[in-house]
């Protein structure tokens, strides 16, 4: 029973599985070649899907512009720094210019229609209040281009990253620096806007009258309290003023438009090891803090993430595999900033 050493049997079995260095190298080369072929196939599919995504964006934008062009000479759609919405069968255009800091409400009156009374201040206030309270989820639902792009992309693109658009406000943070405001506070903002409105009336190429009411994208300034002047027998020497350091966020308060993003910017800038100020600068340059920004590249959101370049590089880093990022994913400010800072 004990004549044979069981370890001899084990050693014999192991010896039978040993390979020469040449055989090991051959198998490794075969494995590497297979991996390379698989990656090339994936990369080819990804490029084809991006081109399909780009084509879907172009087709749906052109289709919507043709629809709106039946009413308007220049069928404007949302861009990097301008958010545009249409209502009332496309006869009303709401245009928010984040760079010029204006809101325009334009109404096209058909030439066949009876002479109409100009929109009252009460009607304008109602429209402005609704616009100020509108959130991203509502805006995304109302965006016919984005809805069509999202639907078609889900059907045709396998490497697509989508998300639920959060119901976070669009204009309130820009105006007040906060996500919430009472009806009384909003009414005060609207009163200020209407008190500073400008009206223009034009006739377009179709012979329709276009009435535009433009108001400032701003809030009323608080009255400055005048300090009492105290007479002093001796004139004290004033200390020289220290030069402002724009990157010092504690000394120089963030503008209201940036304040609501502070927690996201700080979190992801720190993670990516970049300066907060750089992230704010990119957002201001790319979108002027318009969370519904889009361009024909196509690029979406605050930091104007392009699915083919920034999106693929950043998703490779974050998810381990490149993905095409949909409008719904990039309209969420937190996700947009995470992708942008990672890139």
Short mmCIF file of C-alpha atoms in Angstrom, two decimals:
data_model
loop_
_atom_site.label_atom_id
_atom_site.label_comp_id
_atom_site.label_asym_id
_atom_site.label_seq_id
_atom_site.Cartn_x
_atom_site.Cartn_y
_atom_site.Cartn_z
CA UNK A 1 0.00 0.00 0.00
CA UNK A 2 2.82 2.39 0.88
CA UNK A 3 5.14 1.33 -1.94
CA UNK A 4 4.31 4.38 -4.11
CA UNK A 5 4.73 7.97 -2.85
CA UNK A 6 1.47 9.88 -3.59
CA UNK A 7 3.52 13.08 -4.17
CA UNK A 8 5.35 11.34 -6.98
CA UNK A 9 1.98 10.78 -8.64
CA UNK A 10 1.06 14.47 -8.21
CA UNK A 11 4.40 15.63 -9.61
CA UNK A 12 3.93 13.32 -12.55
CA UNK A 13 0.48 14.85 -13.27
CA UNK A 14 1.84 18.41 -13.06
CA UNK A 15 4.74 17.55 -15.37
CA UNK A 16 2.30 16.38 -18.00
CA UNK A 17 0.68 19.90 -18.06
CA UNK A 18 3.91 21.89 -18.23
CA UNK A 19 4.47 23.78 -21.49
CA UNK A 20 7.56 25.05 -23.15
CA UNK A 21 8.20 28.84 -23.12
CA UNK A 22 7.57 28.86 -26.89
CA UNK A 23 4.15 27.25 -26.45
CA UNK A 24 3.23 29.70 -23.66
CA UNK A 25 4.23 32.67 -25.84
CA UNK A 26 2.22 31.28 -28.76
CA UNK A 27 -0.93 30.94 -26.63
CA UNK A 28 -0.47 34.43 -25.18
CA UNK A 29 -0.06 35.89 -28.69
CA UNK A 30 -3.23 34.11 -29.81
CA UNK A 31 -5.13 35.48 -26.78
CA UNK A 32 -3.83 39.01 -27.40
CA UNK A 33 -4.75 38.82 -31.10
CA UNK A 34 -8.28 37.73 -30.20
CA UNK A 35 -8.60 40.58 -27.72
CA UNK A 36 -7.37 43.08 -30.32
CA UNK A 37 -9.85 41.82 -32.90
CA UNK A 38 -12.67 42.04 -30.36
CA UNK A 39 -11.70 45.63 -29.46
CA UNK A 40 -11.44 46.64 -33.13
CA UNK A 41 -14.93 45.23 -33.76
CA UNK A 42 -16.28 47.12 -30.73
CA UNK A 43 -14.53 50.35 -31.79
CA UNK A 44 -15.94 50.02 -35.32
CA UNK A 45 -19.44 49.48 -33.92
CA UNK A 46 -19.03 52.47 -31.58
CA UNK A 47 -17.98 54.78 -34.44
CA UNK A 48 -20.88 53.58 -36.58
CA UNK A 49 -23.30 54.16 -33.71
CA UNK A 50 -21.93 57.65 -33.08
CA UNK A 51 -22.42 58.53 -36.75
CA UNK A 52 -25.98 57.19 -36.47
CA UNK A 53 -26.50 59.29 -33.31
CA UNK A 54 -25.20 62.39 -35.10
CA UNK A 55 -27.41 61.71 -38.11
CA UNK A 56 -30.49 61.25 -35.90
CA UNK A 57 -29.80 64.63 -34.26
CA UNK A 58 -29.44 66.37 -37.62
CA UNK A 59 -32.57 64.77 -39.08
CA UNK A 60 -34.78 65.53 -36.09
CA UNK A 61 -33.51 69.13 -35.84
CA UNK A 62 -34.20 69.73 -39.54
CA UNK A 63 -37.65 68.14 -39.25
CA UNK A 64 -38.59 70.35 -36.30
CA UNK A 65 -37.22 73.51 -37.95
CA UNK A 66 -39.35 72.75 -41.03
CA UNK A 67 -42.42 72.44 -38.79
CA UNK A 68 -41.72 75.70 -36.93
CA UNK A 69 -40.74 77.40 -40.21
CA UNK A 70 -44.38 77.34 -41.27
CA UNK A 71 -44.93 80.15 -38.74
CA UNK A 72 -41.54 81.83 -38.35
CA UNK A 73 -39.06 83.22 -40.89
CA UNK A 74 -36.10 81.96 -38.89
CA UNK A 75 -37.09 78.73 -37.12
CA UNK A 76 -34.77 79.11 -34.13
CA UNK A 77 -34.04 76.16 -31.84
CA UNK A 78 -32.10 75.95 -28.58
CA UNK A 79 -28.36 76.52 -28.82
CA UNK A 80 -25.40 76.68 -26.43
CA UNK A 81 -26.41 79.89 -24.67
CA UNK A 82 -30.04 80.27 -25.71
CA UNK A 83 -32.95 78.10 -24.54
CA UNK A 84 -35.96 78.19 -26.88
CA UNK A 85 -39.46 76.78 -26.41
CA UNK A 86 -42.55 77.08 -28.61
CA UNK A 87 -46.19 76.97 -27.50
CA UNK A 88 -49.74 77.54 -28.80
CA UNK A 89 -49.22 75.57 -32.04
CA UNK A 90 -45.79 77.21 -32.49
CA UNK A 91 -47.25 80.73 -32.59
CA UNK A 92 -45.56 81.70 -29.30
CA UNK A 93 -41.79 81.59 -28.90
CA UNK A 94 -40.12 81.81 -25.49
CA UNK A 95 -36.45 82.65 -25.79
CA UNK A 96 -34.04 82.82 -22.82
CA UNK A 97 -30.62 84.26 -23.65
CA UNK A 98 -28.27 83.35 -20.80
CA UNK A 99 -25.37 85.36 -22.21
CA UNK A 100 -27.27 88.59 -22.94
CA UNK A 101 -29.44 88.00 -19.84
CA UNK A 102 -32.80 88.58 -21.48
CA UNK A 103 -36.11 86.76 -21.87
CA UNK A 104 -38.18 87.35 -25.02
CA UNK A 105 -41.79 86.31 -25.52
CA UNK A 106 -42.73 86.60 -29.20
CA UNK A 107 -46.18 86.02 -30.63
CA UNK A 108 -46.86 85.56 -34.35
CA UNK A 109 -50.31 86.74 -35.41
CA UNK A 110 -51.53 85.31 -38.71
CA UNK A 111 -52.46 87.86 -41.36
CA UNK A 112 -55.88 86.20 -41.75
CA UNK A 113 -56.66 86.61 -38.07
CA UNK A 114 -58.81 89.43 -36.78
CA UNK A 115 -57.02 92.37 -35.22
CA UNK A 116 -56.04 91.28 -31.73
CA UNK A 117 -55.49 93.29 -28.62
CA UNK A 118 -51.88 93.40 -27.45
CA UNK A 119 -51.00 90.96 -24.69
CA UNK A 120 -51.80 92.39 -21.29
CA UNK A 121 -49.28 92.66 -18.46
CA UNK A 122 -51.32 90.05 -16.59
CA UNK A 123 -50.89 87.59 -19.47
CA UNK A 124 -47.15 88.34 -19.66
CA UNK A 125 -46.75 87.86 -15.90
CA UNK A 126 -48.50 84.49 -16.10
CA UNK A 127 -46.20 83.32 -18.93
CA UNK A 128 -43.06 84.53 -17.15
CA UNK A 129 -44.02 82.95 -13.84
CA UNK A 130 -44.65 79.60 -15.53
CA UNK A 131 -41.31 79.84 -17.35
CA UNK A 132 -39.39 80.67 -14.16
CA UNK A 133 -40.95 77.70 -12.34
CA UNK A 134 -40.32 75.24 -15.20
CA UNK A 135 -37.93 72.39 -14.37
CA UNK A 136 -35.61 70.28 -16.52
CA UNK A 137 -37.88 67.24 -16.58
CA UNK A 138 -40.71 69.40 -17.97
CA UNK A 139 -38.39 71.15 -20.46
CA UNK A 140 -37.04 67.80 -21.67
CA UNK A 141 -40.57 66.48 -22.12
CA UNK A 142 -41.50 69.62 -24.11
CA UNK A 143 -38.35 69.40 -26.26
CA UNK A 144 -39.61 67.61 -29.36
CA UNK A 145 -36.11 67.28 -30.85
CA UNK A 146 -34.61 65.73 -27.71
CA UNK A 147 -37.59 63.39 -27.31
CA UNK A 148 -37.27 62.13 -30.88
CA UNK A 149 -33.47 61.76 -30.59
CA UNK A 150 -33.83 59.82 -27.33
CA UNK A 151 -36.50 57.49 -28.75
CA UNK A 152 -34.67 56.71 -32.01
CA UNK A 153 -31.30 56.33 -30.27
CA UNK A 154 -32.71 53.74 -27.86
CA UNK A 155 -33.97 51.75 -30.85
CA UNK A 156 -30.76 51.87 -32.91
CA UNK A 157 -27.81 52.28 -30.51
CA UNK A 158 -26.66 49.50 -28.18
CA UNK A 159 -23.84 51.45 -26.45
CA UNK A 160 -26.15 54.22 -25.22
CA UNK A 161 -26.14 55.64 -21.69
CA UNK A 162 -29.47 57.19 -20.66
CA UNK A 163 -30.91 58.59 -17.43
CA UNK A 164 -34.06 60.05 -15.97
CA UNK A 165 -33.96 63.84 -16.23
CA UNK A 166 -34.32 65.28 -12.74
CA UNK A 167 -37.05 67.81 -11.96
CA UNK A 168 -34.56 70.50 -10.95
CA UNK A 169 -35.30 74.16 -11.79
CA UNK A 170 -33.71 75.89 -14.79
CA UNK A 171 -34.03 79.64 -14.19
CA UNK A 172 -34.44 79.90 -10.41
CA UNK A 173 -30.79 79.07 -9.63
CA UNK A 174 -29.67 81.53 -12.30
CA UNK A 175 -31.85 84.29 -10.83
CA UNK A 176 -31.57 83.64 -7.10
CA UNK A 177 -28.72 81.19 -6.58
CA UNK A 178 -31.21 78.76 -4.98
CA UNK A 179 -33.28 75.84 -6.19
CA UNK A 180 -36.41 77.03 -4.40
CA UNK A 181 -38.38 80.25 -4.05
CA UNK A 182 -41.82 81.10 -2.73
CA UNK A 183 -44.62 82.33 -4.98
CA UNK A 184 -44.25 85.73 -3.33
CA UNK A 185 -40.54 85.87 -4.24
CA UNK A 186 -41.27 84.80 -7.82
CA UNK A 187 -44.05 87.38 -8.12
CA UNK A 188 -41.58 90.05 -7.05
CA UNK A 189 -39.10 88.95 -9.73
CA UNK A 190 -41.86 88.93 -12.38
CA UNK A 191 -43.03 92.43 -11.34
CA UNK A 192 -39.46 93.68 -11.79
CA UNK A 193 -39.20 92.05 -15.23
CA UNK A 194 -42.51 93.44 -16.51
CA UNK A 195 -41.71 96.93 -15.19
CA UNK A 196 -38.61 96.89 -17.43
CA UNK A 197 -40.13 95.34 -20.55
CA UNK A 198 -39.43 96.47 -24.10
CA UNK A 199 -41.91 95.98 -26.91
CA UNK A 200 -41.26 95.65 -30.62
CA UNK A 201 -43.68 94.95 -33.48
CA UNK A 202 -42.50 93.66 -36.85
CA UNK A 203 -43.99 92.01 -39.91
CA UNK A 204 -42.29 88.85 -41.13
CA UNK A 205 -41.81 87.59 -44.69
CA UNK A 206 -45.08 85.67 -44.48
CA UNK A 207 -46.95 88.88 -43.76
CA UNK A 208 -47.63 87.93 -40.14
CA UNK A 209 -47.32 90.47 -37.36
CA UNK A 210 -44.80 89.51 -34.70
CA UNK A 211 -45.11 91.14 -31.27
CA UNK A 212 -42.07 90.69 -29.03
CA UNK A 213 -41.85 91.58 -25.35
CA UNK A 214 -38.32 91.52 -23.95
CA UNK A 215 -37.58 91.60 -20.22
CA UNK A 216 -34.31 91.39 -18.24
CA UNK A 217 -33.19 88.03 -16.87
CA UNK A 218 -32.53 89.55 -13.47
CA UNK A 219 -34.02 90.19 -10.05
CA UNK A 220 -34.78 93.56 -8.43
CA UNK A 221 -31.83 95.06 -6.61
CA UNK A 222 -32.12 95.49 -2.88
CA UNK A 223 -32.08 99.16 -1.80
CA UNK A 224 -28.67 100.14 -0.52
CA UNK A 225 -28.56 101.32 3.05
CA UNK A 226 -26.71 104.57 3.40
CA UNK A 227 -24.23 104.49 6.20
CA UNK A 228 -24.24 107.45 8.58
CA UNK A 229 -21.29 109.72 8.10
CA UNK A 230 -19.38 110.21 11.27
CA UNK A 231 -17.21 113.28 11.63
CA UNK A 232 -13.78 112.60 13.00
CA UNK A 233 -11.37 115.28 14.19
CA UNK A 234 -8.43 113.33 12.80
CA UNK A 235 -8.17 111.69 9.39
CA UNK A 236 -7.15 108.09 9.72
CA UNK A 237 -4.86 106.56 7.19
CA UNK A 238 -6.68 103.95 5.12
CA UNK A 239 -4.99 100.62 4.62
CA UNK A 240 -4.22 99.89 0.97
CA UNK A 241 -6.81 97.68 -0.68
CA UNK A 242 -5.71 94.14 -1.37
CA UNK A 243 -6.02 93.13 -5.02
CA UNK A 244 -8.85 90.72 -5.73
CA UNK A 245 -7.92 87.14 -6.43
CA UNK A 246 -10.67 85.80 -8.66
CA UNK A 247 -9.97 82.17 -7.80
CA UNK A 248 -10.48 82.87 -4.09
CA UNK A 249 -14.11 81.83 -3.79
CA UNK A 250 -14.23 82.72 -0.08
CA UNK A 251 -13.24 86.34 -0.72
CA UNK A 252 -15.12 86.81 -3.98
CA UNK A 253 -18.57 85.29 -3.83
CA UNK A 254 -19.71 83.14 -6.70
CA UNK A 255 -22.28 84.69 -9.06
CA UNK A 256 -25.82 83.46 -8.50
CA UNK A 257 -25.72 81.44 -11.73
CA UNK A 258 -22.83 79.35 -10.35
CA UNK A 259 -23.90 79.07 -6.72
CA UNK A 260 -26.38 76.23 -7.22
CA UNK A 261 -23.65 74.13 -8.88
CA UNK A 262 -21.06 74.65 -6.16
CA UNK A 263 -21.44 71.29 -4.41
CA UNK A 264 -21.18 69.32 -7.69
CA UNK A 265 -18.25 71.38 -8.98
CA UNK A 266 -16.33 71.06 -5.71
CA UNK A 267 -16.97 67.30 -5.46
CA UNK A 268 -15.98 66.34 -9.00
CA UNK A 269 -13.19 68.90 -9.45
CA UNK A 270 -11.53 67.51 -6.33
CA UNK A 271 -11.96 63.94 -7.57
CA UNK A 272 -10.48 64.83 -10.98
CA UNK A 273 -7.73 66.98 -9.39
CA UNK A 274 -8.61 70.18 -11.26
CA UNK A 275 -9.33 73.68 -9.98
CA UNK A 276 -12.94 74.66 -9.27
CA UNK A 277 -12.32 77.93 -11.11
CA UNK A 278 -11.41 76.05 -14.30
CA UNK A 279 -14.71 74.14 -14.22
CA UNK A 280 -16.72 77.36 -13.75
CA UNK A 281 -14.76 79.02 -16.56
CA UNK A 282 -15.52 76.16 -18.97
CA UNK A 283 -19.23 76.23 -18.06
CA UNK A 284 -19.40 80.00 -18.52
CA UNK A 285 -17.57 79.83 -21.86
CA UNK A 286 -19.47 76.85 -23.26
CA UNK A 287 -23.04 77.50 -22.10
CA UNK A 288 -23.18 80.68 -19.97
CA UNK A 289 -24.74 78.40 -17.30
CA UNK A 290 -27.60 77.29 -19.58
CA UNK A 291 -28.40 73.74 -18.35
CA UNK A 292 -30.49 73.03 -21.48
CA UNK A 293 -27.62 73.94 -23.83
CA UNK A 294 -27.20 72.02 -27.08
CA UNK A 295 -25.25 72.41 -30.31
CA UNK A 296 -25.26 70.76 -33.71
CA UNK A 297 -22.01 68.86 -33.03
CA UNK A 298 -24.06 67.41 -31.20
CA UNK A 299 -23.13 68.44 -27.66
CA UNK A 300 -25.35 68.78 -24.60
CA UNK A 301 -25.56 70.49 -21.23
CA UNK A 302 -23.49 72.86 -19.12
CA UNK A 303 -20.01 71.74 -20.19
CA UNK A 304 -21.10 70.91 -23.77
CA UNK A 305 -20.09 67.26 -23.71
CA UNK A 306 -19.55 65.84 -27.21
CA UNK A 307 -20.52 62.13 -27.22
CA UNK A 308 -17.73 61.11 -29.61
CA UNK A 309 -14.73 62.72 -27.88
CA UNK A 310 -15.32 63.89 -24.30
CA UNK A 311 -18.15 61.45 -23.73
CA UNK A 312 -16.24 58.36 -24.88
CA UNK A 313 -12.99 59.22 -23.11
CA UNK A 314 -14.73 60.05 -19.84
CA UNK A 315 -17.07 57.04 -19.89
CA UNK A 316 -14.07 54.76 -20.54
CA UNK A 317 -12.53 56.20 -17.38
CA UNK A 318 -15.72 56.11 -15.29
CA UNK A 319 -17.46 52.94 -16.50
CA UNK A 320 -14.57 50.91 -17.92
CA UNK A 321 -16.09 51.00 -21.40
CA UNK A 322 -16.86 53.87 -23.83
CA UNK A 323 -20.53 54.84 -24.08
CA UNK A 324 -22.57 57.26 -26.17
CA UNK A 325 -24.25 59.69 -23.79
CA UNK A 326 -27.85 60.60 -24.55
CA UNK A 327 -29.47 64.04 -24.03
CA UNK A 328 -31.29 62.72 -20.96
CA UNK A 329 -28.01 61.78 -19.30
CA UNK A 330 -26.23 65.08 -20.03
CA UNK A 331 -29.13 67.40 -19.13
CA UNK A 332 -28.62 66.40 -15.48
CA UNK A 333 -26.15 68.98 -14.19
CA UNK A 334 -24.42 66.66 -11.73
CA UNK A 335 -23.74 63.99 -14.36
CA UNK A 336 -22.67 66.59 -16.90
CA UNK A 337 -20.14 68.08 -14.48
CA UNK A 338 -18.84 64.62 -13.52
CA UNK A 339 -18.26 63.75 -17.18
CA UNK A 340 -16.76 67.17 -17.95
CA UNK A 341 -14.31 67.22 -15.05
CA UNK A 342 -13.26 63.62 -15.76
CA UNK A 343 -12.56 64.51 -19.38
#
